[in-house]
mmCIF file of C-alpha atoms in Angstrom:
data_model
loop_
_atom_site.group_PDB
_atom_site.id
_atom_site.type_symbol
_atom_site.label_atom_id
_atom_site.label_comp_id
_atom_site.label_asym_id
_atom_site.label_seq_id
_atom_site.Cartn_x
_atom_site.Cartn_y
_atom_site.Cartn_z
ATOM 1 C CA MET J 1 -38.142 8.112 -16.460
ATOM 2 C CA LEU J 2 -35.259 9.946 -18.098
ATOM 3 C CA ARG J 3 -34.660 11.705 -14.720
ATOM 4 C CA ASN J 4 -34.395 8.387 -12.970
ATOM 5 C CA PHE J 5 -31.911 7.163 -15.569
ATOM 6 C CA PHE J 6 -29.608 10.120 -14.984
ATOM 7 C CA ARG J 7 -29.991 9.831 -11.201
ATOM 8 C CA HIS J 8 -29.504 6.052 -10.739
ATOM 9 C CA VAL J 9 -28.355 4.233 -13.907
ATOM 10 C CA LEU J 10 -25.773 6.649 -15.284
ATOM 11 C CA PRO J 11 -23.563 6.776 -12.137
ATOM 12 C CA VAL J 12 -23.499 3.033 -12.001
ATOM 13 C CA LEU J 13 -22.548 2.846 -15.649
ATOM 14 C CA ALA J 14 -19.765 5.395 -14.918
ATOM 15 C CA PHE J 15 -18.425 3.341 -12.114
ATOM 16 C CA ALA J 16 -18.513 0.236 -14.228
ATOM 17 C CA LEU J 17 -16.269 1.931 -16.710
ATOM 18 C CA VAL J 18 -13.866 3.395 -14.117
ATOM 19 C CA LEU J 19 -13.187 0.152 -12.292
ATOM 20 C CA PRO J 20 -11.834 -1.672 -15.403
ATOM 21 C CA ALA J 21 -9.695 1.375 -16.086
ATOM 22 C CA LEU J 22 -8.007 0.829 -12.807
ATOM 23 C CA VAL J 23 -7.316 -2.750 -13.748
ATOM 24 C CA LEU J 24 -6.097 -1.844 -17.193
ATOM 25 C CA ALA J 25 -3.744 0.705 -15.628
ATOM 26 C CA ALA J 26 -1.433 -2.187 -14.581
ATOM 27 C CA PRO J 27 0.352 -2.336 -17.916
ATOM 28 C CA VAL J 28 0.869 1.393 -17.845
ATOM 29 C CA ARG J 29 2.542 1.085 -14.464
ATOM 30 C CA ALA J 30 4.725 -1.676 -15.767
ATOM 31 C CA GLN J 31 5.912 0.541 -18.603
ATOM 32 C CA THR J 32 7.002 3.236 -16.208
ATOM 33 C CA ARG J 33 8.981 1.079 -13.813
ATOM 34 C CA VAL J 34 12.319 2.469 -12.558
ATOM 35 C CA PRO J 35 15.082 1.016 -14.754
ATOM 36 C CA VAL J 36 17.746 -1.139 -13.165
ATOM 37 C CA PRO J 37 21.098 0.502 -13.677
ATOM 38 C CA PRO J 38 24.155 -1.229 -15.199
ATOM 39 C CA LEU J 39 26.154 -3.283 -12.824
ATOM 40 C CA ILE J 40 29.490 -1.484 -12.803
ATOM 41 C CA SER J 41 30.484 -1.376 -9.157
ATOM 42 C CA PRO J 42 29.760 -3.117 -5.793
ATOM 43 C CA VAL J 43 28.196 0.193 -4.706
ATOM 44 C CA ILE J 44 25.846 2.034 -7.024
ATOM 45 C CA ASP J 45 24.448 5.285 -5.685
ATOM 46 C CA ILE J 46 22.325 7.120 -8.248
ATOM 47 C CA THR J 47 21.177 9.651 -5.607
ATOM 48 C CA GLY J 48 24.608 11.233 -4.916
ATOM 49 C CA THR J 49 24.153 10.632 -1.212
ATOM 50 C CA LEU J 50 27.544 9.017 -0.452
ATOM 51 C CA SER J 51 30.862 10.734 -0.953
ATOM 52 C CA ALA J 52 33.625 9.281 -2.983
ATOM 53 C CA ALA J 53 35.521 8.180 0.177
ATOM 54 C CA GLU J 54 32.421 6.552 1.583
ATOM 55 C CA ILE J 55 31.825 4.655 -1.658
ATOM 56 C CA ALA J 56 35.464 3.533 -1.819
ATOM 57 C CA GLN J 57 35.309 2.136 1.692
ATOM 58 C CA LEU J 58 32.120 0.115 1.024
ATOM 59 C CA GLU J 59 33.582 -1.105 -2.286
ATOM 60 C CA GLN J 60 36.723 -2.287 -0.552
ATOM 61 C CA GLN J 61 34.676 -4.348 1.929
ATOM 62 C CA ALA J 62 32.587 -5.984 -0.777
ATOM 63 C CA LEU J 63 35.693 -6.750 -2.907
ATOM 64 C CA ALA J 64 37.481 -8.181 0.206
ATOM 65 C CA LEU J 65 34.550 -10.521 0.801
ATOM 66 C CA GLN J 66 34.433 -11.731 -2.707
ATOM 67 C CA LYS J 67 38.218 -12.438 -2.700
ATOM 68 C CA ARG J 68 37.908 -14.264 0.588
ATOM 69 C CA ASN J 69 35.046 -16.655 -0.108
ATOM 70 C CA GLY J 70 33.634 -15.768 -3.549
ATOM 71 C CA SER J 71 30.363 -14.367 -2.298
ATOM 72 C CA GLN J 72 29.010 -11.202 -3.863
ATOM 73 C CA LEU J 73 27.550 -8.305 -1.886
ATOM 74 C CA GLN J 74 25.901 -5.531 -3.813
ATOM 75 C CA ILE J 75 24.700 -2.128 -2.547
ATOM 76 C CA LEU J 76 22.209 -0.048 -4.539
ATOM 77 C CA ILE J 77 20.782 3.325 -3.590
ATOM 78 C CA VAL J 78 17.900 4.723 -5.653
ATOM 79 C CA PRO J 79 15.572 7.677 -5.141
ATOM 80 C CA SER J 80 12.433 5.602 -5.347
ATOM 81 C CA THR J 81 11.198 2.223 -6.569
ATOM 82 C CA ARG J 82 7.650 3.427 -7.272
ATOM 83 C CA PRO J 83 5.418 2.366 -8.816
ATOM 84 C CA GLU J 84 6.837 -0.973 -7.737
ATOM 85 C CA THR J 85 7.204 -2.021 -4.128
ATOM 86 C CA ILE J 86 10.742 -2.324 -2.857
ATOM 87 C CA GLU J 87 10.406 -6.032 -2.750
ATOM 88 C CA ALA J 88 9.393 -6.300 -6.525
ATOM 89 C CA TYR J 89 12.154 -3.906 -7.566
ATOM 90 C CA ALA J 90 14.805 -5.801 -5.523
ATOM 91 C CA GLN J 91 13.687 -9.114 -7.084
ATOM 92 C CA ARG J 92 13.937 -7.618 -10.578
ATOM 93 C CA ALA J 93 17.354 -6.123 -9.973
ATOM 94 C CA PHE J 94 18.639 -9.370 -8.580
ATOM 95 C CA ASP J 95 17.327 -11.291 -11.589
ATOM 96 C CA THR J 96 18.850 -8.740 -13.967
ATOM 97 C CA TRP J 97 22.272 -8.734 -12.369
ATOM 98 C CA LYS J 98 22.338 -12.446 -11.382
ATOM 99 C CA LEU J 99 24.329 -11.758 -8.257
ATOM 100 C CA GLY J 100 26.424 -14.556 -6.788
ATOM 101 C CA ARG J 101 28.053 -17.576 -8.259
ATOM 102 C CA GLN J 102 26.013 -19.907 -10.581
ATOM 103 C CA GLY J 103 25.009 -23.004 -8.832
ATOM 104 C CA VAL J 104 26.093 -21.486 -5.462
ATOM 105 C CA ASP J 105 23.699 -18.584 -5.511
ATOM 106 C CA ASP J 106 25.672 -16.702 -2.740
ATOM 107 C CA GLY J 107 24.648 -13.101 -3.681
ATOM 108 C CA VAL J 108 23.163 -10.474 -1.386
ATOM 109 C CA LEU J 109 21.580 -7.185 -2.564
ATOM 110 C CA LEU J 110 21.214 -4.298 -0.009
ATOM 111 C CA LEU J 111 18.720 -1.928 -1.692
ATOM 112 C CA VAL J 112 17.931 1.573 -0.263
ATOM 113 C CA ALA J 113 15.094 3.700 -1.736
ATOM 114 C CA LYS J 114 16.045 7.024 -0.216
ATOM 115 C CA ASP J 115 12.867 9.128 -0.910
ATOM 116 C CA ASP J 116 10.563 6.172 0.055
ATOM 117 C CA ARG J 117 12.532 5.752 3.277
ATOM 118 C CA THR J 118 12.566 1.994 2.762
ATOM 119 C CA VAL J 119 15.344 -0.563 2.667
ATOM 120 C CA ARG J 120 15.545 -4.253 1.735
ATOM 121 C CA ILE J 121 18.086 -7.097 2.052
ATOM 122 C CA GLN J 122 17.548 -9.715 -0.698
ATOM 123 C CA THR J 123 19.503 -13.006 -0.511
ATOM 124 C CA GLY J 124 20.240 -15.749 -3.010
ATOM 125 C CA TYR J 125 19.179 -19.400 -2.612
ATOM 126 C CA GLY J 126 22.540 -20.389 -1.171
ATOM 127 C CA LEU J 127 22.406 -17.935 1.683
ATOM 128 C CA GLU J 128 18.856 -18.564 2.958
ATOM 129 C CA GLY J 129 20.387 -20.671 5.681
ATOM 130 C CA ALA J 130 23.098 -18.302 6.699
ATOM 131 C CA ILE J 131 20.860 -15.188 6.383
ATOM 132 C CA PRO J 132 17.209 -16.199 7.049
ATOM 133 C CA ASP J 133 14.502 -13.610 6.736
ATOM 134 C CA ILE J 134 14.345 -13.049 10.519
ATOM 135 C CA THR J 135 18.102 -12.391 10.679
ATOM 136 C CA ALA J 136 17.957 -9.994 7.660
ATOM 137 C CA GLY J 137 15.180 -8.167 9.454
ATOM 138 C CA ARG J 138 17.399 -7.816 12.580
ATOM 139 C CA VAL J 139 20.273 -6.388 10.526
ATOM 140 C CA ILE J 140 17.878 -3.766 9.087
ATOM 141 C CA GLN J 141 16.287 -2.817 12.387
ATOM 142 C CA GLU J 142 19.488 -2.851 14.563
ATOM 143 C CA TYR J 143 22.209 -1.607 12.238
ATOM 144 C CA LEU J 144 20.532 0.277 9.346
ATOM 145 C CA VAL J 145 17.444 2.032 10.674
ATOM 146 C CA PRO J 146 18.964 3.676 13.735
ATOM 147 C CA LYS J 147 21.633 5.447 11.731
ATOM 148 C CA PHE J 148 19.454 6.170 8.776
ATOM 149 C CA ARG J 149 17.039 8.022 11.192
ATOM 150 C CA ARG J 150 19.934 10.161 12.286
ATOM 151 C CA GLY J 151 20.881 10.952 8.681
ATOM 152 C CA ASP J 152 24.080 8.782 8.720
ATOM 153 C CA MET J 153 23.366 6.568 5.707
ATOM 154 C CA ALA J 154 27.083 5.824 5.166
ATOM 155 C CA GLY J 155 27.500 4.670 8.783
ATOM 156 C CA GLY J 156 24.329 2.463 8.639
ATOM 157 C CA LEU J 157 25.605 0.833 5.336
ATOM 158 C CA ASN J 158 29.057 0.277 6.779
ATOM 159 C CA ASP J 159 27.735 -1.438 9.821
ATOM 160 C CA ALA J 160 25.289 -3.589 7.977
ATOM 161 C CA THR J 161 27.921 -4.522 5.385
ATOM 162 C CA LEU J 162 30.306 -5.773 8.101
ATOM 163 C CA VAL J 163 27.501 -7.769 9.785
ATOM 164 C CA ILE J 164 26.320 -9.283 6.447
ATOM 165 C CA ALA J 165 29.943 -10.212 5.545
ATOM 166 C CA SER J 166 30.356 -11.966 8.936
ATOM 167 C CA LEU J 167 27.147 -13.862 8.389
ATOM 168 C CA MET J 168 28.268 -14.935 4.974
ATOM 169 C CA ASN J 169 31.417 -16.211 6.469
ATOM 170 C CA GLY J 170 29.505 -18.439 8.869
ATOM 171 C CA GLU J 171 29.636 -16.314 11.950
ATOM 172 C CA ALA J 172 26.705 -15.900 14.210
ATOM 173 C CA LEU J 173 24.776 -12.627 14.601
ATOM 174 C CA PRO J 174 25.293 -11.033 18.058
ATOM 175 C CA ALA J 175 22.434 -10.983 20.583
ATOM 176 C CA PRO J 176 19.745 -8.449 19.937
ATOM 177 C CA MET J 177 20.572 -4.914 20.999
ATOM 178 C CA ALA J 178 18.763 -3.791 24.198
ATOM 179 C CA ALA J 179 17.983 -0.395 22.720
ATOM 180 C CA HIS J 180 16.560 -1.857 19.541
ATOM 181 C CA VAL J 181 12.977 -0.869 18.877
ATOM 182 C CA GLY J 182 11.514 -2.727 15.869
ATOM 183 C CA ALA J 183 8.935 -1.340 13.592
ATOM 184 C CA PRO J 184 6.081 -3.484 12.277
ATOM 185 C CA SER J 185 6.860 -4.686 8.727
ATOM 186 C CA GLY J 186 3.267 -4.088 7.535
ATOM 187 C CA ILE J 187 2.825 -0.571 8.907
ATOM 188 C CA ARG J 188 2.698 0.854 5.411
ATOM 189 C CA SER J 189 -0.084 -1.522 4.327
ATOM 190 C CA PHE J 190 -2.118 -0.683 7.536
ATOM 191 C CA PHE J 191 -1.571 3.013 6.973
ATOM 192 C CA ALA J 192 -2.737 2.648 3.306
ATOM 193 C CA LEU J 193 -5.926 0.763 4.402
ATOM 194 C CA PHE J 194 -6.613 3.485 7.073
ATOM 195 C CA LEU J 195 -6.270 6.239 4.321
ATOM 196 C CA ALA J 196 -8.561 4.172 2.109
ATOM 197 C CA LEU J 197 -11.163 4.033 4.777
ATOM 198 C CA CYS J 198 -10.963 7.790 5.277
ATOM 199 C CA ALA J 199 -11.240 8.361 1.572
ATOM 200 C CA ALA J 200 -14.324 6.125 1.472
ATOM 201 C CA LEU J 201 -16.010 8.065 4.255
ATOM 202 C CA LEU J 202 -15.077 11.262 2.460
ATOM 203 C CA GLY J 203 -16.727 9.966 -0.626
ATOM 204 C CA ARG J 204 -19.786 9.124 1.276
ATOM 205 C CA TRP J 205 -20.004 12.597 2.856
ATOM 206 C CA LEU J 206 -19.458 14.320 -0.556
ATOM 207 C CA THR J 207 -22.362 12.288 -2.016
ATOM 208 C CA ARG J 208 -24.798 12.572 0.874
ATOM 209 C CA ASN J 209 -27.213 14.572 -1.295
ATOM 210 C CA ARG J 210 -26.609 12.458 -4.350
ATOM 211 C CA ALA J 211 -28.277 9.282 -5.753
ATOM 212 C CA SER J 212 -27.128 5.913 -4.543
ATOM 213 C CA GLY J 213 -25.195 5.390 -7.635
ATOM 214 C CA TRP J 214 -22.958 8.293 -7.153
ATOM 215 C CA ARG J 215 -22.464 7.224 -3.532
ATOM 216 C CA ILE J 216 -21.171 3.718 -4.178
ATOM 217 C CA GLY J 217 -19.143 4.909 -7.165
ATOM 218 C CA LEU J 218 -17.226 7.633 -5.368
ATOM 219 C CA CYS J 219 -16.890 5.475 -2.226
ATOM 220 C CA VAL J 220 -15.000 2.903 -4.377
ATOM 221 C CA ILE J 221 -13.035 5.269 -6.650
ATOM 222 C CA LEU J 222 -11.452 7.351 -3.856
ATOM 223 C CA PRO J 223 -10.001 4.409 -1.794
ATOM 224 C CA ALA J 224 -8.744 2.599 -5.000
ATOM 225 C CA ALA J 225 -7.031 5.844 -6.154
ATOM 226 C CA THR J 226 -5.470 6.335 -2.720
ATOM 227 C CA ALA J 227 -4.127 2.870 -2.645
ATOM 228 C CA PHE J 228 -2.940 3.128 -6.262
ATOM 229 C CA ALA J 229 -1.041 6.387 -5.503
ATOM 230 C CA LEU J 230 0.675 4.784 -2.491
ATOM 231 C CA SER J 231 1.882 1.842 -4.648
ATOM 232 C CA VAL J 232 1.242 -0.755 -1.884
ATOM 233 C CA GLY J 233 0.520 -3.603 -4.136
ATOM 234 C CA TRP J 234 -2.583 -5.361 -5.544
ATOM 235 C CA PRO J 235 -3.659 -7.131 -2.351
ATOM 236 C CA VAL J 236 -4.001 -3.756 -0.466
ATOM 237 C CA LEU J 237 -5.569 -2.219 -3.555
ATOM 238 C CA LEU J 238 -8.295 -4.883 -3.633
ATOM 239 C CA LEU J 239 -8.808 -4.520 0.108
ATOM 240 C CA SER J 240 -9.253 -0.783 -0.411
ATOM 241 C CA ILE J 241 -11.889 -1.409 -3.089
ATOM 242 C CA ALA J 242 -13.654 -3.856 -0.689
ATOM 243 C CA ILE J 243 -13.659 -1.174 1.951
ATOM 244 C CA GLY J 244 -15.161 1.324 -0.424
ATOM 245 C CA LEU J 245 -17.891 -1.177 -1.479
ATOM 246 C CA PHE J 246 -18.689 -1.822 2.163
ATOM 247 C CA VAL J 247 -18.955 1.964 2.970
ATOM 248 C CA GLY J 248 -20.949 2.540 -0.203
ATOM 249 C CA ALA J 249 -23.317 -0.366 0.617
ATOM 250 C CA VAL J 250 -23.952 0.999 4.053
ATOM 251 C CA SER J 251 -24.767 4.345 2.623
ATOM 252 C CA ILE J 252 -27.489 2.998 0.330
ATOM 253 C CA SER J 253 -29.000 0.506 2.809
ATOM 254 C CA GLU J 254 -31.693 2.988 3.734
ATOM 255 C CA ALA J 255 -33.377 2.540 0.316
ATOM 256 C CA ALA J 256 -33.061 -1.199 0.604
ATOM 257 C CA VAL J 257 -34.709 -1.366 4.005
ATOM 258 C CA ALA J 258 -37.394 1.077 2.951
ATOM 259 C CA ALA J 259 -38.204 -1.206 -0.009
ATOM 260 C CA ALA J 260 -38.277 -4.266 2.324
ATOM 261 C CA GLY J 261 -40.701 -2.382 4.606
ATOM 262 C CA ARG J 262 -43.311 -2.412 1.963
ATOM 263 C CA HIS J 263 -43.529 -6.168 2.361
ATOM 264 C CA GLY J 264 -43.250 -6.721 6.075
ATOM 265 C CA ARG J 265 -44.059 -5.501 9.547
ATOM 266 C CA ARG J 266 -42.182 -2.483 11.007
ATOM 267 C CA THR J 267 -39.763 -3.155 13.828
ATOM 268 C CA ALA J 268 -39.047 -0.895 16.774
ATOM 269 C CA TRP J 269 -36.155 0.609 14.730
ATOM 270 C CA ARG J 270 -34.738 0.780 11.220
ATOM 271 C CA ILE J 271 -31.354 1.205 9.723
ATOM 272 C CA GLU J 272 -32.361 4.447 8.107
ATOM 273 C CA ASP J 273 -32.887 5.835 11.638
ATOM 274 C CA PHE J 274 -29.152 5.827 12.094
ATOM 275 C CA LEU J 275 -28.423 7.165 8.585
ATOM 276 C CA TYR J 276 -30.940 9.972 8.713
ATOM 277 C CA ASP J 277 -29.397 13.300 7.743
ATOM 278 C CA PRO J 278 -31.623 16.356 8.517
ATOM 279 C CA ASP J 279 -29.435 18.515 6.197
ATOM 280 C CA ALA J 280 -30.007 16.228 3.252
ATOM 281 C CA GLN J 281 -33.222 17.002 1.320
ATOM 282 C CA ASP J 282 -33.437 13.457 -0.113
ATOM 283 C CA SER J 283 -33.083 11.985 3.435
ATOM 284 C CA VAL J 284 -35.717 14.222 4.849
ATOM 285 C CA ARG J 285 -38.151 13.542 1.996
ATOM 286 C CA ARG J 286 -37.685 9.784 2.316
ATOM 287 C CA ARG J 287 -38.248 9.975 6.095
ATOM 288 C CA ALA J 288 -41.561 11.898 5.539
ATOM 289 C CA GLU J 289 -42.689 9.437 2.898
ATOM 290 C CA ARG J 290 -41.844 6.506 5.151
ATOM 291 C CA ASP J 291 -43.688 7.993 8.099
ATOM 292 C CA ALA J 292 -46.727 8.795 6.090
ATOM 293 C CA ARG J 293 -46.755 5.284 4.490
ATOM 294 C CA ASP J 294 -46.490 3.610 7.934
ATOM 295 C CA ASN J 295 -49.070 5.797 9.344
ATOM 296 C CA ARG J 296 -51.523 4.607 6.593
ATOM 297 C CA ARG J 297 -50.582 0.964 7.345
ATOM 298 C CA SER J 298 -51.117 1.455 11.120
ATOM 299 C CA SER J 299 -54.626 2.766 10.508
ATOM 300 C CA ASP J 300 -55.514 0.288 7.809
ATOM 301 C CA ASP J 301 -54.095 -2.963 9.275
ATOM 302 C CA GLY J 302 -53.879 -2.254 12.925
ATOM 303 C CA TRP J 303 -50.078 -2.479 13.020
ATOM 304 C CA SER J 304 -48.350 -1.012 16.028
ATOM 305 C CA TRP J 305 -44.823 0.155 16.032
ATOM 306 C CA SER J 306 -42.614 2.759 17.860
ATOM 307 C CA SER J 307 -41.036 5.415 15.530
ATOM 308 C CA GLY J 308 -37.478 6.634 16.070
ATOM 309 C CA SER J 309 -37.111 10.294 17.148
ATOM 310 C CA ASP J 310 -36.087 12.921 14.619
ATOM 311 C CA SER J 311 -33.330 15.398 15.466
ATOM 312 C CA SER J 312 -32.281 18.598 13.654
ATOM 313 C CA SER J 313 5.506 11.211 -2.574
ATOM 314 C CA SER J 314 12.855 13.093 -7.149
ATOM 315 C CA SER J 315 15.483 13.621 -9.371
ATOM 316 C CA SER J 316 18.466 11.365 -9.723
ATOM 317 C CA SER J 317 22.219 12.149 -9.624
ATOM 318 C CA SER J 318 24.957 10.562 -11.648
ATOM 319 C CA SER J 319 26.139 7.082 -10.884
ATOM 320 C CA SER J 320 29.064 6.602 -8.578
ATOM 321 C CA SER J 321 32.416 5.961 -10.010
ATOM 322 C CA SER J 322 33.966 2.510 -9.235
ATOM 323 C CA SER J 323 37.534 1.597 -8.474
ATOM 324 C CA SER J 324 36.925 -1.823 -9.950
ATOM 325 C CA GLY J 325 35.678 -0.342 -13.328
ATOM 326 C CA SER J 326 33.476 -2.480 -15.599
ATOM 327 C CA SER J 327 34.982 -5.757 -14.342
ATOM 328 C CA TRP J 328 32.329 -6.075 -11.604
ATOM 329 C CA SER J 329 29.471 -8.215 -12.811
ATOM 330 C CA GLY J 330 27.084 -10.898 -11.681
ATOM 331 C CA GLY J 331 28.199 -14.558 -11.741
ATOM 332 C CA GLY J 332 24.864 -16.119 -12.759
ATOM 333 C CA GLY J 333 23.351 -16.618 -9.354
ATOM 334 C CA SER J 334 19.664 -16.440 -8.580
ATOM 335 C CA SER J 335 17.454 -15.200 -5.798
ATOM 336 C CA GLY J 336 14.822 -17.188 -3.990
ATOM 337 C CA GLY J 337 13.028 -14.075 -2.944
ATOM 338 C CA GLY J 338 14.204 -14.401 0.632
ATOM 339 C CA GLY J 339 15.106 -11.396 2.793
ATOM 340 C CA ALA J 340 13.527 -8.664 4.669
ATOM 341 C CA SER J 341 12.280 -5.081 4.213
ATOM 342 C CA GLY J 342 12.057 -2.099 6.666
ATOM 343 C CA SER J 343 11.525 1.580 6.802
ATOM 344 C CA TRP J 344 12.892 4.470 8.883
#
């Protein structure tokens, strides 16, 4: 009895303790969020990527736009936004700085996470008509991503800034570039789910000689840890846990079918026939017990059946200097969460 406890009950109890730990880890992640730097300039580069001349040129464009129509364009370059997604960090930075004029909400944040290779354009409520999400996505894919991939971050930011300024002035965006090749916005989430599936299968393989409790526990913990490390958000994390539960449930279905076989007639095939592992002692033992049991049933009750065949992801630089000094600040605007994100 004690042996059965350690083989079946103890792994399930361990899993029950680990899963709440993952949920309780959310406050810890919130405490280690990347801080939002002070708003001292239209261009804040805490990675040291841009030169002083490049920063000055981008600042001049932002200041000219504000002087012309009052709108506020802000550029922020950080090493990474992890553990937050770039969307969550952009919203937090926008809310902290209150970009744009109060009541007009005409601020735009262009956020670049250099080490994450992601970028986002976040708009205020007042610009959701001038710069809808689909237009912001075009700006990212046609003006930022191509030059970012060539290592020309300053050139990409300069082109995107000019386009955004023209949109804020009411001008239409040019027709899509023929050479533009867009990237799916959810590619990171799909990649995370693929890695979660691989982690679940790895957990099943590692526990092929273990009791069922260990199997389902490891098949859930590994995908959850993978999604947690990639910081892809709670929806993908929950889907990863679901994938692990599915893979773990499939791996223990042999015992369930064997138990059901004690109360019903054998069919021409069973699920355990596909899960049989000749290298696993437990699997070989269960197959032998099953065959012996079914042979007794066949002789006692006259059942007839056909048996399956056996086979043998940085450190930060100092903030950029600003020609405008500490006079640059938000005007009380707010963001509706509109915009678009991309990666290169």
